[in-house]
CSV table of C-alpha atoms and ligand atoms in Angstrom, one decimal:
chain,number,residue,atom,x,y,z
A,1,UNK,CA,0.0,0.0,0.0
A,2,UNK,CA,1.2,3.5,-1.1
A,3,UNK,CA,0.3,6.4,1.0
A,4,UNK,CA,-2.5,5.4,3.6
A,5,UNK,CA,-5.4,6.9,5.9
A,6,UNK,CA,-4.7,5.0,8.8
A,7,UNK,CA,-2.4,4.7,11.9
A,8,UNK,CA,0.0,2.2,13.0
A,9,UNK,CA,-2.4,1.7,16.3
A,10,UNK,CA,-0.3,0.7,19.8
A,11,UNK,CA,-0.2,-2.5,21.1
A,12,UNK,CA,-0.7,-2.5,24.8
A,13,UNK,CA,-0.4,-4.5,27.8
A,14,UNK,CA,-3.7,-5.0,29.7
A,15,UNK,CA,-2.6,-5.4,33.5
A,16,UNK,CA,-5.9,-5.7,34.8
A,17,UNK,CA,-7.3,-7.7,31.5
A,18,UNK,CA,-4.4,-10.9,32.1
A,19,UNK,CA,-5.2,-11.0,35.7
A,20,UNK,CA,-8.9,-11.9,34.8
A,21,UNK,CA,-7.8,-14.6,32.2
A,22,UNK,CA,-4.3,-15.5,33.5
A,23,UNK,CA,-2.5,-15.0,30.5
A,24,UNK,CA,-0.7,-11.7,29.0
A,25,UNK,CA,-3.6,-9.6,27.1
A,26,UNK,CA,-2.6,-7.2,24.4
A,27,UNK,CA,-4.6,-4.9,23.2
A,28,UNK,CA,-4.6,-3.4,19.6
A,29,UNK,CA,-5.8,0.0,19.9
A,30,UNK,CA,-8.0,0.5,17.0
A,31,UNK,CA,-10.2,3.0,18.9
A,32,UNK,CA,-7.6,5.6,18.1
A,33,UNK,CA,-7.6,5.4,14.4
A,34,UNK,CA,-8.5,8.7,12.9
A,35,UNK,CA,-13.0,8.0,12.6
A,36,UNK,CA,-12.7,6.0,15.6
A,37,UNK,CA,-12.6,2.1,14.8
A,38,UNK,CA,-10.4,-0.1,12.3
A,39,UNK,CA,-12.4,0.2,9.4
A,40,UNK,CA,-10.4,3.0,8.1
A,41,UNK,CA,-8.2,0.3,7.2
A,42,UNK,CA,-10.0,-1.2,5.0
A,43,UNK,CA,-12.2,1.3,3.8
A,44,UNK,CA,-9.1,3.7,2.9
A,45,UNK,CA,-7.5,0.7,1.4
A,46,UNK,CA,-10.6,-0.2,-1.0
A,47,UNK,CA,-11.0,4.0,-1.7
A,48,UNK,CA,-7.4,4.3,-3.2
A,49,UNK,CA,-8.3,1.4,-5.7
A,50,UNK,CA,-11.8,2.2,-6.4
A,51,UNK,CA,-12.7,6.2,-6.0
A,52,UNK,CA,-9.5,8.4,-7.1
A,53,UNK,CA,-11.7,9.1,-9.8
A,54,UNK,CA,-15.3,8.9,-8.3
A,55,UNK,CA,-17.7,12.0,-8.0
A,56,UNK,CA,-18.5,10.6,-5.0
A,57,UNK,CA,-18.9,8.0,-2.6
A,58,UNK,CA,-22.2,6.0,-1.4
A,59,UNK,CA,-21.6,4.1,2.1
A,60,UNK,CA,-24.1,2.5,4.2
A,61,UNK,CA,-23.1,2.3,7.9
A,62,UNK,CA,-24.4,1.4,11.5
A,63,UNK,CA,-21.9,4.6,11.5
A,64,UNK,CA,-18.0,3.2,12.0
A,65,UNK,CA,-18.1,2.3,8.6
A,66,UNK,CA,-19.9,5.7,7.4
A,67,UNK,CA,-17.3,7.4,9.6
A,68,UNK,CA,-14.1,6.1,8.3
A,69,UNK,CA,-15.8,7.0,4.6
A,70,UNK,CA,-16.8,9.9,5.0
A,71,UNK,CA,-12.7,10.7,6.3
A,72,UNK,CA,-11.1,9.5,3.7
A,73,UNK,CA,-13.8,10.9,1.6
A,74,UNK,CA,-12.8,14.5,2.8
A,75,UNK,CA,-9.1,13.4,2.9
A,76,UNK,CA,-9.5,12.9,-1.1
A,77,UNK,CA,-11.3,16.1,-1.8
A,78,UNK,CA,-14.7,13.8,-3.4
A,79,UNK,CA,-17.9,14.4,-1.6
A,80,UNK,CA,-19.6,11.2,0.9
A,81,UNK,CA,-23.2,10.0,0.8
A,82,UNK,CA,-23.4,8.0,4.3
A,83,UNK,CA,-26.9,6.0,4.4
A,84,UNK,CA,-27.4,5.6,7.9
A,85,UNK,CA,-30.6,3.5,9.6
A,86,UNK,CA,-32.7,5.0,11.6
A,87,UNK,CA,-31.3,3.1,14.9
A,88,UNK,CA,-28.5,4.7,14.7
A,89,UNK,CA,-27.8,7.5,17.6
A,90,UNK,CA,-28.0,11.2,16.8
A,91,UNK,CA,-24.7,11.7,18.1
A,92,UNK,CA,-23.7,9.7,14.7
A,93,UNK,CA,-25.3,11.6,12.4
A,94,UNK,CA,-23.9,15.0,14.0
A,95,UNK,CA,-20.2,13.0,13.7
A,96,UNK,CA,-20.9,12.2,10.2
A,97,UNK,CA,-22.1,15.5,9.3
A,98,UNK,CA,-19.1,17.4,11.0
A,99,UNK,CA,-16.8,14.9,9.0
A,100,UNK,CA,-18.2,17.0,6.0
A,101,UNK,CA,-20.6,14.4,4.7
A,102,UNK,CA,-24.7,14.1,3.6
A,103,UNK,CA,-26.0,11.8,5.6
A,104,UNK,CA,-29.8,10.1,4.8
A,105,UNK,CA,-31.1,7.8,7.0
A,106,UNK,CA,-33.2,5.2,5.3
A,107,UNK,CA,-34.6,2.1,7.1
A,108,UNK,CA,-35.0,0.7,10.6
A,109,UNK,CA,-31.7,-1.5,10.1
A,110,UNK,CA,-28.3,-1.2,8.6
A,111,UNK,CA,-29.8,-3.8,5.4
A,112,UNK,CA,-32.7,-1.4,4.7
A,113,UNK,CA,-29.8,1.7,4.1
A,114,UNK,CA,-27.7,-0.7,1.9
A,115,UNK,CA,-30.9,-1.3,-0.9
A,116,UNK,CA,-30.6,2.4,-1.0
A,117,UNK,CA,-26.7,2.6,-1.1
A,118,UNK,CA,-27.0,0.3,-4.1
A,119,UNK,CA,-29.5,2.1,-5.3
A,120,UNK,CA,-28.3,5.5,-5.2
A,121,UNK,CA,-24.6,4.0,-6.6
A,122,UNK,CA,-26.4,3.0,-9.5
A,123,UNK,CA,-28.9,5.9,-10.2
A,124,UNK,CA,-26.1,8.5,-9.3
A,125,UNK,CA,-22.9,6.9,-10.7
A,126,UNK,CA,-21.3,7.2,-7.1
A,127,UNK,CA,-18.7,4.8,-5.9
A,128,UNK,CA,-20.2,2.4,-3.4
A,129,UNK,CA,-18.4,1.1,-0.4
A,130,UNK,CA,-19.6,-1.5,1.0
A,131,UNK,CA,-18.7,-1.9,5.2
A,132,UNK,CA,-17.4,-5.2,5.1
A,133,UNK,CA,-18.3,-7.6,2.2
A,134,UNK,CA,-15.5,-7.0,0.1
A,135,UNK,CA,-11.9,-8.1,-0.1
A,136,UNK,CA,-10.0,-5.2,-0.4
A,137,UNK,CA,-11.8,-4.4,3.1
A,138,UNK,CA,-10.3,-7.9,3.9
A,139,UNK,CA,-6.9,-6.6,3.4
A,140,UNK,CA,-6.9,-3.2,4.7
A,141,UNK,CA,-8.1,-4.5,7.8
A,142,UNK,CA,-5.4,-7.4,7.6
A,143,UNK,CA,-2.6,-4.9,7.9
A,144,UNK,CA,-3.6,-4.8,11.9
A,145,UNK,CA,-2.5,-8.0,12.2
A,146,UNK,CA,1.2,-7.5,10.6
A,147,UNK,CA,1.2,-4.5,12.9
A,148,UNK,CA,1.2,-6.9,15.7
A,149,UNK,CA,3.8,-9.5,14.4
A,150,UNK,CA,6.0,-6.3,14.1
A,151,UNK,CA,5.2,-5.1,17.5
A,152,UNK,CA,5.4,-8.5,19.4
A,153,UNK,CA,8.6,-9.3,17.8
A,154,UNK,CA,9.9,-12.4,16.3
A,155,UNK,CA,9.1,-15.6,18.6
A,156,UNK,CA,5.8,-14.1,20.0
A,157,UNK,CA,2.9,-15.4,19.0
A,158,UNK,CA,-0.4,-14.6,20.1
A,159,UNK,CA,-2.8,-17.5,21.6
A,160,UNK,CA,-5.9,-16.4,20.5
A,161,UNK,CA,-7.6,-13.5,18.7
A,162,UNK,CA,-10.4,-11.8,20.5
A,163,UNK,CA,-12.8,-10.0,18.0
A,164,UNK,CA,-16.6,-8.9,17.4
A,165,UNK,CA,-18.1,-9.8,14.0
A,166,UNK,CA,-21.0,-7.7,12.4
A,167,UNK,CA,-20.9,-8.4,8.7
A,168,UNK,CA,-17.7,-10.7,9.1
A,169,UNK,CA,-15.6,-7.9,7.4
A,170,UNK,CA,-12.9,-7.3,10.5
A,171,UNK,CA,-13.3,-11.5,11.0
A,172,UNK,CA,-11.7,-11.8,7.3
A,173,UNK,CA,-9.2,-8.8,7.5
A,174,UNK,CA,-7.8,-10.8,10.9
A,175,UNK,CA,-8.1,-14.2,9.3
A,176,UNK,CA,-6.4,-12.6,6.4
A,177,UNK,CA,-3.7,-11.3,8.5
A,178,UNK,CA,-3.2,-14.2,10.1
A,179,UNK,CA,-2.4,-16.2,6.7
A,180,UNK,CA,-0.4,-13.0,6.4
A,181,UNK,CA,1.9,-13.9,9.1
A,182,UNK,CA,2.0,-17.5,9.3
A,183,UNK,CA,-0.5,-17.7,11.9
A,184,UNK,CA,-3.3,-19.5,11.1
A,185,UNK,CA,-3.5,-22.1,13.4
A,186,UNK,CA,-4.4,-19.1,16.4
A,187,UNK,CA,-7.6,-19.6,17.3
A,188,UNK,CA,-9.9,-16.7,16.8
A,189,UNK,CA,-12.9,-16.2,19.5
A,190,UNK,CA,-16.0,-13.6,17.2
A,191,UNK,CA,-18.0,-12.3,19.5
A,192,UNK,CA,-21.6,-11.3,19.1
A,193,UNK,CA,-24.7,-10.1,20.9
A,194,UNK,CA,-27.7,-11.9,20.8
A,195,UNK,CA,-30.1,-10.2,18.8
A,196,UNK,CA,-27.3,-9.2,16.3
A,197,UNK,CA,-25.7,-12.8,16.1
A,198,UNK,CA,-25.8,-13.5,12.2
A,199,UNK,CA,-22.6,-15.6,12.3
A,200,UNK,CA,-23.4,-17.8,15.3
A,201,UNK,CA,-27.0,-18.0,13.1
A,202,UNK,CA,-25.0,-19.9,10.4
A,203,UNK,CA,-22.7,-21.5,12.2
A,204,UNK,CA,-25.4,-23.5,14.2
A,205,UNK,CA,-27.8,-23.7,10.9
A,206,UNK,CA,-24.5,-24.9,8.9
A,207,UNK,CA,-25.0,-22.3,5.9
A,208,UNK,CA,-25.7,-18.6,5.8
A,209,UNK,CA,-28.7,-17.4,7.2
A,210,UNK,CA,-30.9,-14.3,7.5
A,211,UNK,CA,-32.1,-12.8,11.0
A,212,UNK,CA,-35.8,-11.7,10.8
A,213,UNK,CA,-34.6,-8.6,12.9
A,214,UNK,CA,-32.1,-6.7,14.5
A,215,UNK,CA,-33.3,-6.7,18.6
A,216,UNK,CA,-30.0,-5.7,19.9
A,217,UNK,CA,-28.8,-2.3,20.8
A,218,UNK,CA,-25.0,-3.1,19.4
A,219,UNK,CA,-26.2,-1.6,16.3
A,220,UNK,CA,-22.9,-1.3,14.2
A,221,UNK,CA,-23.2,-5.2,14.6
A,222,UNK,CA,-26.6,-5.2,13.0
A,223,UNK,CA,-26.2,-6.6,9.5
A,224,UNK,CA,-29.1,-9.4,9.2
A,225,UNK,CA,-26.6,-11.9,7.1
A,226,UNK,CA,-22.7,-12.3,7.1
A,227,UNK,CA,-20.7,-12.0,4.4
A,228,UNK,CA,-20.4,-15.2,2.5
A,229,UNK,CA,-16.7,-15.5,2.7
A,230,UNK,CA,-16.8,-15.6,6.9
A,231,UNK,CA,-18.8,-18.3,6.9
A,232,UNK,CA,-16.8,-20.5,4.3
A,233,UNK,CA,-13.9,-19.5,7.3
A,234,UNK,CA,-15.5,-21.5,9.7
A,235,UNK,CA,-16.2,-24.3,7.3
A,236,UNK,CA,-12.3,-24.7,6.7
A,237,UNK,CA,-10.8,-27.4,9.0
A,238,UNK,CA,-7.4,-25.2,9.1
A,239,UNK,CA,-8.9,-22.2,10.9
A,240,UNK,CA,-10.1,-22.4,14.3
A,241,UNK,CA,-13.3,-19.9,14.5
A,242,UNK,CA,-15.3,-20.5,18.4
A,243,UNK,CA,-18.2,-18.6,17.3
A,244,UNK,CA,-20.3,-17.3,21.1
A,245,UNK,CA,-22.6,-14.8,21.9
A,246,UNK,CA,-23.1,-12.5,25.0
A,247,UNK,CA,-26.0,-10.3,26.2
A,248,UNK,CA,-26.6,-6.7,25.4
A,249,UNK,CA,-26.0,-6.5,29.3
A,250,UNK,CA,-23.3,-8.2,29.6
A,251,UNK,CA,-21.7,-6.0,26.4
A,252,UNK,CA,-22.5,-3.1,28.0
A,253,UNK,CA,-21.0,-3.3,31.2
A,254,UNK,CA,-17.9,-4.7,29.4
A,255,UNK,CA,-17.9,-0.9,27.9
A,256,UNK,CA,-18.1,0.3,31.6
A,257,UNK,CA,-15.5,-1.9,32.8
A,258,UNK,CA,-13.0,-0.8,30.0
A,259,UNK,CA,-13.7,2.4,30.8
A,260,UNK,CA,-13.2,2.7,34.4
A,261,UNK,CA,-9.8,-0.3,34.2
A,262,UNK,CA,-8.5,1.0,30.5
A,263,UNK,CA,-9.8,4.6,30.5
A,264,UNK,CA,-11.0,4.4,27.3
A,265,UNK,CA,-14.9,4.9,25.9
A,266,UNK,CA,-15.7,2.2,23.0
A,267,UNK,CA,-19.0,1.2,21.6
A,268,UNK,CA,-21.4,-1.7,22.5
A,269,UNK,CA,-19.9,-3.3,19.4
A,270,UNK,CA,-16.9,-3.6,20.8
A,271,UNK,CA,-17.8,-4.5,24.1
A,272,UNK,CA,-19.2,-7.5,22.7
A,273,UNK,CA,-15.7,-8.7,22.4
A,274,UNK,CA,-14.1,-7.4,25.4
A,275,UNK,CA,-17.4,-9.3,27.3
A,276,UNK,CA,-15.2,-12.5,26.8
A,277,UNK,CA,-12.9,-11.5,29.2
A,278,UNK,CA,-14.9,-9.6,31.8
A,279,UNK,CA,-17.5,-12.4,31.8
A,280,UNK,CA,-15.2,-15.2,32.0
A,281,UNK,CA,-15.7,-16.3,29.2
A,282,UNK,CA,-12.4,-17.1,28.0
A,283,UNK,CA,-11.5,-18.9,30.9
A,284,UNK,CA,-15.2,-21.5,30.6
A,285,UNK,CA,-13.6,-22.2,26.7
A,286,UNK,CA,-10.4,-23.3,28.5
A,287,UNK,CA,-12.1,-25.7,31.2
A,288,UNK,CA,-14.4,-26.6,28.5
A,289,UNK,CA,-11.1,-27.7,26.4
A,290,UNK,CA,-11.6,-25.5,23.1
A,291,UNK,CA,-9.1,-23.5,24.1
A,292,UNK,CA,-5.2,-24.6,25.8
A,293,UNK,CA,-5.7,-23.8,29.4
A,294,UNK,CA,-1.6,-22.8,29.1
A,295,UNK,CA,-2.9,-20.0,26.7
A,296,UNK,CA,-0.3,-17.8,24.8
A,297,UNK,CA,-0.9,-14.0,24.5
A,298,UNK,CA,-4.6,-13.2,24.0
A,299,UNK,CA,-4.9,-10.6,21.4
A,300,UNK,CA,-8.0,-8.5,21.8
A,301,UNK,CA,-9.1,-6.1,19.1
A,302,UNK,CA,-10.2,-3.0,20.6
A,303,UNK,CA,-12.2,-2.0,17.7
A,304,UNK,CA,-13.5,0.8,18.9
A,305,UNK,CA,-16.5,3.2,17.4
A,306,UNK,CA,-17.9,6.3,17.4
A,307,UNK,CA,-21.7,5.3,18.6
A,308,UNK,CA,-20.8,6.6,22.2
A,309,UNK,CA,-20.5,9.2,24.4
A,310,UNK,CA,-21.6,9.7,28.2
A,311,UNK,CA,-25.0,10.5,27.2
A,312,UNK,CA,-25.3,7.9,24.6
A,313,UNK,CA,-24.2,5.5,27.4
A,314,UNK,CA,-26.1,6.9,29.7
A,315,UNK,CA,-29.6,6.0,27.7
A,316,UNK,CA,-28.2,2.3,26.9
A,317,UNK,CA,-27.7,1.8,30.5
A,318,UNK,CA,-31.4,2.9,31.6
A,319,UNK,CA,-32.8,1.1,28.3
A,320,UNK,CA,-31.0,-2.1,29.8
A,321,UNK,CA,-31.3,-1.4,33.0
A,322,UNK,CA,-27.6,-2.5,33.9
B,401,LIG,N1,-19.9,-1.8,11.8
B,401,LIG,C1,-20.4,-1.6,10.5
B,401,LIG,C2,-21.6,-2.5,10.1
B,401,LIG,O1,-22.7,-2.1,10.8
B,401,LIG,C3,-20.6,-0.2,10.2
B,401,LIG,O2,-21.3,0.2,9.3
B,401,LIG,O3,-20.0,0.6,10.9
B,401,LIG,N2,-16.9,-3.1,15.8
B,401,LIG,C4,-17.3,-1.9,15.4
B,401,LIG,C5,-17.1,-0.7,16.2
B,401,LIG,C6,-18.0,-1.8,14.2
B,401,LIG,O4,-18.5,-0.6,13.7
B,401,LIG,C7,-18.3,-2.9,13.4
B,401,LIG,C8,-19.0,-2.9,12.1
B,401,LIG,C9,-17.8,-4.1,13.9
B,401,LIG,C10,-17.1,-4.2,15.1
B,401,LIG,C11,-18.0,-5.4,13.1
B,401,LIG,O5,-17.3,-5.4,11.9
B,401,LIG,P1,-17.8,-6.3,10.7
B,401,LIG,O6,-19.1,-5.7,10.2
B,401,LIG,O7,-16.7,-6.1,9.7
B,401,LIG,O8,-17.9,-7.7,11.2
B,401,LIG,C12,-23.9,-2.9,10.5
């Protein structure tokens, strides 16, 4: 990759984090990307091939997505259509809108914006970018992973990859990475909420499957159907994909906790992942035996988001009464 939009992200040492699981945690700090979350990586990768030349750019986004777009929109000087669902906070819309782009918000979920992303690419002749089915998205994001190898150092490997799937787009990019770096045999743990749990859908049905609805308030991990491509993932006997769910709850107070032991605000979205760790999760796959209970470095993507503040938070918690 040439010039890029995003950061080389740090790699820190969670004290508090490897006490709970009894092995070294690292996190990747993707929360500090310029838009807030890792999908800059991708989506800046999949602009430079695709919109140097566009009169615009068509995104449809729980809002990370829409974010990153509509900042490496700006960064290229070509105006940024986000499609945003109606579930999506207020606070997003502002974000998107101070980022310089039009936002329209179409639908009650993230699947209802996309018809009219399509729609709008075709009618209008703008560039679509899609949030995470597509595999330049796949590599962008992969690039996290060889950030790791580099920071870790030769001889460190990590012992598991903690991270949340919505579409499947950040599951590729890591899976990706991971071929990347000769490490395909770690195990990855994708984390959803129930309610927004489209890859735990098809992993239990054993092929890709629609949700009849969106019920939980991780939004950004609202698509209805994963992306074909994470799916065949967990079919293939080399990779090792433990697919589990957690509450809305319990992804909330993960955010909470992170906050008050990390200092750092991220979305529900994310807490989904981090709720492995705080629940004891990660610990239940070891005595359960699907994962070595002498566990290397876990890995945890912190992948961030934008869909929060203190107020935003502050609703989630009295519409969950947490
Ligand atoms: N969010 C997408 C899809 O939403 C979006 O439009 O922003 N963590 C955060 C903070 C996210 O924003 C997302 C995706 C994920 C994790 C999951 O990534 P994915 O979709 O590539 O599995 C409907």
């Amino acid at each position: 990759m040439a010039e890029h939009f995003h950061l080389n992200t740090p790699l820190l040492e969670s004290v508090s984090m490897s006490k709970r699981v009894g092995a070294t945690v690292y996190l990747k700090m993707e929360n500090s990307q310029p838009s807030g979350s890792f999908k800059i990586r991708g989506i800046g990768h999949l602009c430079q091939q695709l919109a140097t030349q566009s009169k615009g750019v068509v995104c449809s986004s729980g809002g990370n997505a829409g974010m990153a777009a509509a900042y490496v929109a700006r960064k290229m000087s070509v105006p940024a259509t986000i499609i945003v669902p109606s579930s999506s906070p207020q606070l997003v819309v502002q974000r998107l809108q101070d980022e310089g782009a039009t936002v329209r918000i179409v639908g009650k979920v993230w699947d209802d914006a996309n018809a009219e992303a399509l729609r709008l690419a075709e009618t209008e002749g703008l560039t679509y970018v899609p949030p995470f089915d597509h595999p330049l998205l796949w590599q962008g994001h992969a690039t996290m992973i060889t950030e790791v190898a580099a920071s870790l150092g030769p001889g460190v490997k990590p012992g598991a990859v903690l991270v949340s799937v919505g579409g499947g787009g950040l599951l590729c990019g890591v899976i990706q990475g991971l071929k990347d770096t000769g490490w395909s045999d770690v195990p990855i743990i994708a984390m959803e909420t129930v309610g927004a749990d489209c890859f735990n859908a098809a992993v239990k049905a054993g092929k890709v499957v629609t949700l009849d609805d969106i019920t939980s308030e991780a939004k950004c991990l609202g698509a209805k159907t994963v992306c074909t491509k994470a799916f065949e993932y967990s079919q293939r006997s080399e990779f090792t994909i433990i697919s589990e769910i957690v509450t809305d709850q319990e992804a909330l107070q993960a955010v909470e906790t992170f906050l008050d032991e990390e200092r750092v605000l991220v979305e529900m979205a994310c807490g989904a992942a981090l709720a492995a760790v705080y629940t004891g999760l990660i610990r239940r796959l070891q005595e359960e035996g699907r994962l070595p209970s002498l566990l290397g470095p876990l890995l945890v993507i912190v992948c961030g988001g934008s869909s929060v503040d203190m107020k935003q938070l502050a609703t989630l918690k009295h519409k969950l009464q947490t």
